[in-house]
Short mmCIF file of C-alpha atoms in Angstrom, two decimals:
data_model
loop_
_atom_site.label_atom_id
_atom_site.label_comp_id
_atom_site.label_asym_id
_atom_site.label_seq_id
_atom_site.Cartn_x
_atom_site.Cartn_y
_atom_site.Cartn_z
CA UNK U 1 22.79 3.12 -12.85
CA UNK U 2 24.38 -0.19 -13.51
CA UNK U 3 22.74 -2.95 -11.96
CA UNK U 4 25.76 -4.12 -10.28
CA UNK U 5 26.17 -0.57 -8.33
CA UNK U 6 24.65 0.05 -5.31
CA UNK U 7 23.20 4.13 -4.73
CA UNK U 8 24.70 6.26 -2.62
CA UNK U 9 22.56 7.20 0.84
CA UNK U 10 22.22 10.37 2.09
CA UNK U 11 23.49 10.36 5.54
CA UNK U 12 20.28 10.23 7.40
CA UNK U 13 19.11 7.22 4.99
CA UNK U 14 16.20 8.45 3.55
CA UNK U 15 17.06 9.77 -0.08
CA UNK U 16 19.00 7.44 -2.56
CA UNK U 17 21.56 9.49 -4.88
CA UNK U 18 21.41 8.55 -8.63
CA UNK U 19 23.26 10.82 -10.64
CA UNK U 20 23.51 13.57 -8.49
CA UNK U 21 19.75 13.26 -7.85
CA UNK U 22 17.80 12.39 -4.46
CA UNK U 23 15.31 10.16 -4.51
CA UNK U 24 12.98 9.51 -1.64
CA UNK U 25 14.19 5.66 -0.32
CA UNK U 26 11.18 3.03 0.55
CA UNK U 27 10.78 2.74 4.71
CA UNK U 28 13.45 0.46 5.96
CA UNK U 29 10.75 -0.52 8.23
CA UNK U 30 8.81 -2.38 5.92
CA UNK U 31 9.55 -6.70 6.29
CA UNK U 32 11.68 -7.90 3.58
CA UNK U 33 9.20 -10.27 1.99
CA UNK U 34 6.44 -7.95 2.11
CA UNK U 35 8.78 -5.15 0.54
CA UNK U 36 9.79 -7.56 -2.12
CA UNK U 37 6.05 -7.89 -3.04
CA UNK U 38 5.99 -4.48 -3.55
CA UNK U 39 8.96 -3.72 -5.22
CA UNK U 40 7.76 -6.60 -7.59
CA UNK U 41 4.47 -5.10 -8.34
CA UNK U 42 6.45 -2.02 -8.76
CA UNK U 43 8.13 -3.47 -11.42
CA UNK U 44 5.62 -5.55 -13.07
CA UNK U 45 3.58 -2.08 -13.46
CA UNK U 46 6.45 0.27 -14.64
CA UNK U 47 6.99 -3.08 -17.62
CA UNK U 48 3.41 -2.28 -18.16
CA UNK U 49 3.87 1.40 -18.78
CA UNK U 50 6.36 0.17 -21.00
CA UNK U 51 4.36 -1.72 -23.34
CA UNK U 52 2.28 1.29 -23.47
CA UNK U 53 -0.72 0.49 -21.27
CA UNK U 54 -1.07 3.61 -19.67
CA UNK U 55 -3.78 2.81 -17.29
CA UNK U 56 -1.01 1.37 -14.91
CA UNK U 57 0.24 4.65 -13.49
CA UNK U 58 -2.03 4.04 -11.19
CA UNK U 59 -0.23 0.89 -10.13
CA UNK U 60 2.90 2.43 -9.97
CA UNK U 61 1.20 5.33 -7.81
CA UNK U 62 0.45 3.02 -5.53
CA UNK U 63 3.15 0.66 -5.03
CA UNK U 64 4.97 3.91 -4.85
CA UNK U 65 2.97 4.78 -1.77
CA UNK U 66 2.95 1.61 0.06
CA UNK U 67 6.92 1.47 -0.22
CA UNK U 68 6.38 5.27 1.18
CA UNK U 69 8.49 6.58 -1.70
CA UNK U 70 5.38 8.53 -2.00
CA UNK U 71 3.11 10.77 -0.03
CA UNK U 72 4.06 11.77 3.23
CA UNK U 73 7.48 10.70 4.45
CA UNK U 74 7.60 8.10 6.21
CA UNK U 75 9.84 8.79 8.70
CA UNK U 76 7.15 11.79 9.84
CA UNK U 77 4.56 10.87 12.28
CA UNK U 78 1.61 10.49 9.80
CA UNK U 79 -1.07 12.42 9.09
CA UNK U 80 -4.71 10.03 9.83
CA UNK U 81 -5.48 11.05 5.96
CA UNK U 82 -2.40 10.06 4.85
CA UNK U 83 -1.90 6.90 6.55
CA UNK U 84 -5.23 5.94 5.40
CA UNK U 85 -4.00 6.56 1.72
CA UNK U 86 -1.09 4.32 2.21
CA UNK U 87 -3.11 1.76 4.02
CA UNK U 88 -5.48 2.00 0.54
CA UNK U 89 -2.58 1.43 -1.29
CA UNK U 90 -1.10 -1.61 0.12
CA UNK U 91 -4.37 -3.10 0.34
CA UNK U 92 -4.61 -2.70 -4.02
CA UNK U 93 -0.62 -3.84 -4.11
CA UNK U 94 -0.36 -6.50 -2.21
CA UNK U 95 -3.67 -7.77 -3.33
CA UNK U 96 -2.49 -7.13 -7.08
CA UNK U 97 0.39 -9.32 -6.45
CA UNK U 98 -0.71 -12.20 -5.72
CA UNK U 99 -3.32 -11.81 -8.41
CA UNK U 100 -6.20 -13.34 -7.31
CA UNK U 101 -5.37 -14.79 -3.47
CA UNK U 102 -6.11 -12.89 -0.78
CA UNK U 103 -4.06 -10.73 2.15
CA UNK U 104 -4.56 -10.75 5.62
CA UNK U 105 -4.88 -7.00 7.27
CA UNK U 106 -2.08 -7.52 9.26
CA UNK U 107 0.32 -7.82 6.40
CA UNK U 108 -0.90 -4.35 5.45
CA UNK U 109 -0.62 -2.77 8.74
CA UNK U 110 2.93 -4.60 9.10
CA UNK U 111 3.90 -3.00 5.53
CA UNK U 112 2.81 0.58 6.90
CA UNK U 113 3.70 0.29 10.43
CA UNK U 114 6.82 0.30 10.02
CA UNK U 115 9.51 -0.91 12.49
CA UNK U 116 8.57 -2.44 15.76
CA UNK U 117 5.24 -3.68 17.06
CA UNK U 118 3.34 -0.15 15.88
CA UNK U 119 2.27 -2.24 13.37
CA UNK U 120 -0.49 -3.61 15.67
CA UNK U 121 -1.97 -0.03 16.51
CA UNK U 122 -2.34 0.11 12.84
CA UNK U 123 -4.87 -3.05 13.14
CA UNK U 124 -8.03 -0.90 13.79
CA UNK U 125 -7.96 1.15 10.83
CA UNK U 126 -6.96 -1.10 8.04
CA UNK U 127 -10.02 -3.34 9.33
CA UNK U 128 -12.30 0.37 8.94
CA UNK U 129 -11.10 0.77 5.22
CA UNK U 130 -11.09 -2.40 4.68
CA UNK U 131 -14.38 -2.32 5.53
CA UNK U 132 -15.46 0.66 3.60
CA UNK U 133 -14.06 -0.79 0.60
CA UNK U 134 -15.61 -3.75 1.27
CA UNK U 135 -19.14 -1.53 1.66
CA UNK U 136 -18.37 -0.09 -1.95
CA UNK U 137 -17.97 -3.78 -3.47
CA UNK U 138 -14.19 -3.01 -4.47
CA UNK U 139 -13.25 -5.65 -1.37
CA UNK U 140 -14.65 -9.20 -0.16
CA UNK U 141 -14.15 -9.88 3.32
CA UNK U 142 -13.86 -13.10 4.51
CA UNK U 143 -13.42 -16.12 7.53
CA UNK U 144 -12.95 -19.62 6.94
CA UNK U 145 -14.01 -18.73 3.29
CA UNK U 146 -17.31 -17.31 4.46
CA UNK U 147 -18.27 -13.83 3.55
CA UNK U 148 -18.64 -11.61 6.55
CA UNK U 149 -18.94 -8.25 7.78
CA UNK U 150 -15.71 -6.31 9.49
CA UNK U 151 -18.34 -4.40 11.41
CA UNK U 152 -19.44 -7.45 13.56
CA UNK U 153 -16.95 -10.35 13.12
CA UNK U 154 -14.49 -11.19 15.76
CA UNK U 155 -10.64 -12.68 14.75
CA UNK U 156 -8.70 -13.20 11.39
CA UNK U 157 -9.86 -12.32 8.00
CA UNK U 158 -8.73 -12.63 4.73
CA UNK U 159 -8.85 -9.61 1.60
CA UNK U 160 -9.84 -9.95 -1.40
CA UNK U 161 -10.45 -8.01 -4.78
CA UNK U 162 -13.92 -8.44 -6.13
CA UNK U 163 -12.72 -8.28 -9.39
CA UNK U 164 -11.35 -5.38 -11.65
CA UNK U 165 -8.66 -3.32 -9.52
CA UNK U 166 -9.97 -0.38 -8.99
CA UNK U 167 -8.95 3.18 -11.22
CA UNK U 168 -7.57 5.76 -9.47
CA UNK U 169 -11.01 7.88 -10.19
CA UNK U 170 -12.67 5.02 -8.23
CA UNK U 171 -10.57 4.84 -5.48
CA UNK U 172 -10.85 9.00 -4.91
CA UNK U 173 -14.61 8.94 -5.04
CA UNK U 174 -14.66 6.30 -2.55
CA UNK U 175 -12.71 8.20 -0.40
CA UNK U 176 -14.30 11.38 -0.55
CA UNK U 177 -17.70 8.89 0.34
CA UNK U 178 -15.80 8.28 3.58
CA UNK U 179 -14.97 11.59 4.43
CA UNK U 180 -18.27 12.64 3.70
CA UNK U 181 -20.03 9.73 6.32
CA UNK U 182 -17.08 11.12 9.14
#
């Protein structure tokens, strides 16, 4: 498809039609600035794959989950396990995009929550998942520059990657450990 062409959409807006093939469209409820960050990370990961870095495939997968292009369709009422999967993917995608900087949990909730104020109802889920990732050492959680425990702290916090980005296998192991504790 030529970069000047606009992809045709199905009547319901859920799919793009490119060369006669349907592809799931990104969630239109994602705020434009955050959507652009997700798309930028997706394109960066795709370029890495083009350079032969097969490990970047997990980055592509996370970005597409965050955008709503994979996983449970964004127009359906989300199942809790699929919502958690999209929240995790969004955390990692935004943190990778911001390279060494931090993110606010509300950015994650705004991506996953869609249009309107639904994001506010997701804040507790985002904080729970972030707490789980912090417990296994994948994330650091700070408030005013100090490490904090999300189970006890109140008020705004920031999320940071602790080091190397987790592999898909490490994330799956973390997800399994979380399910066992529930």
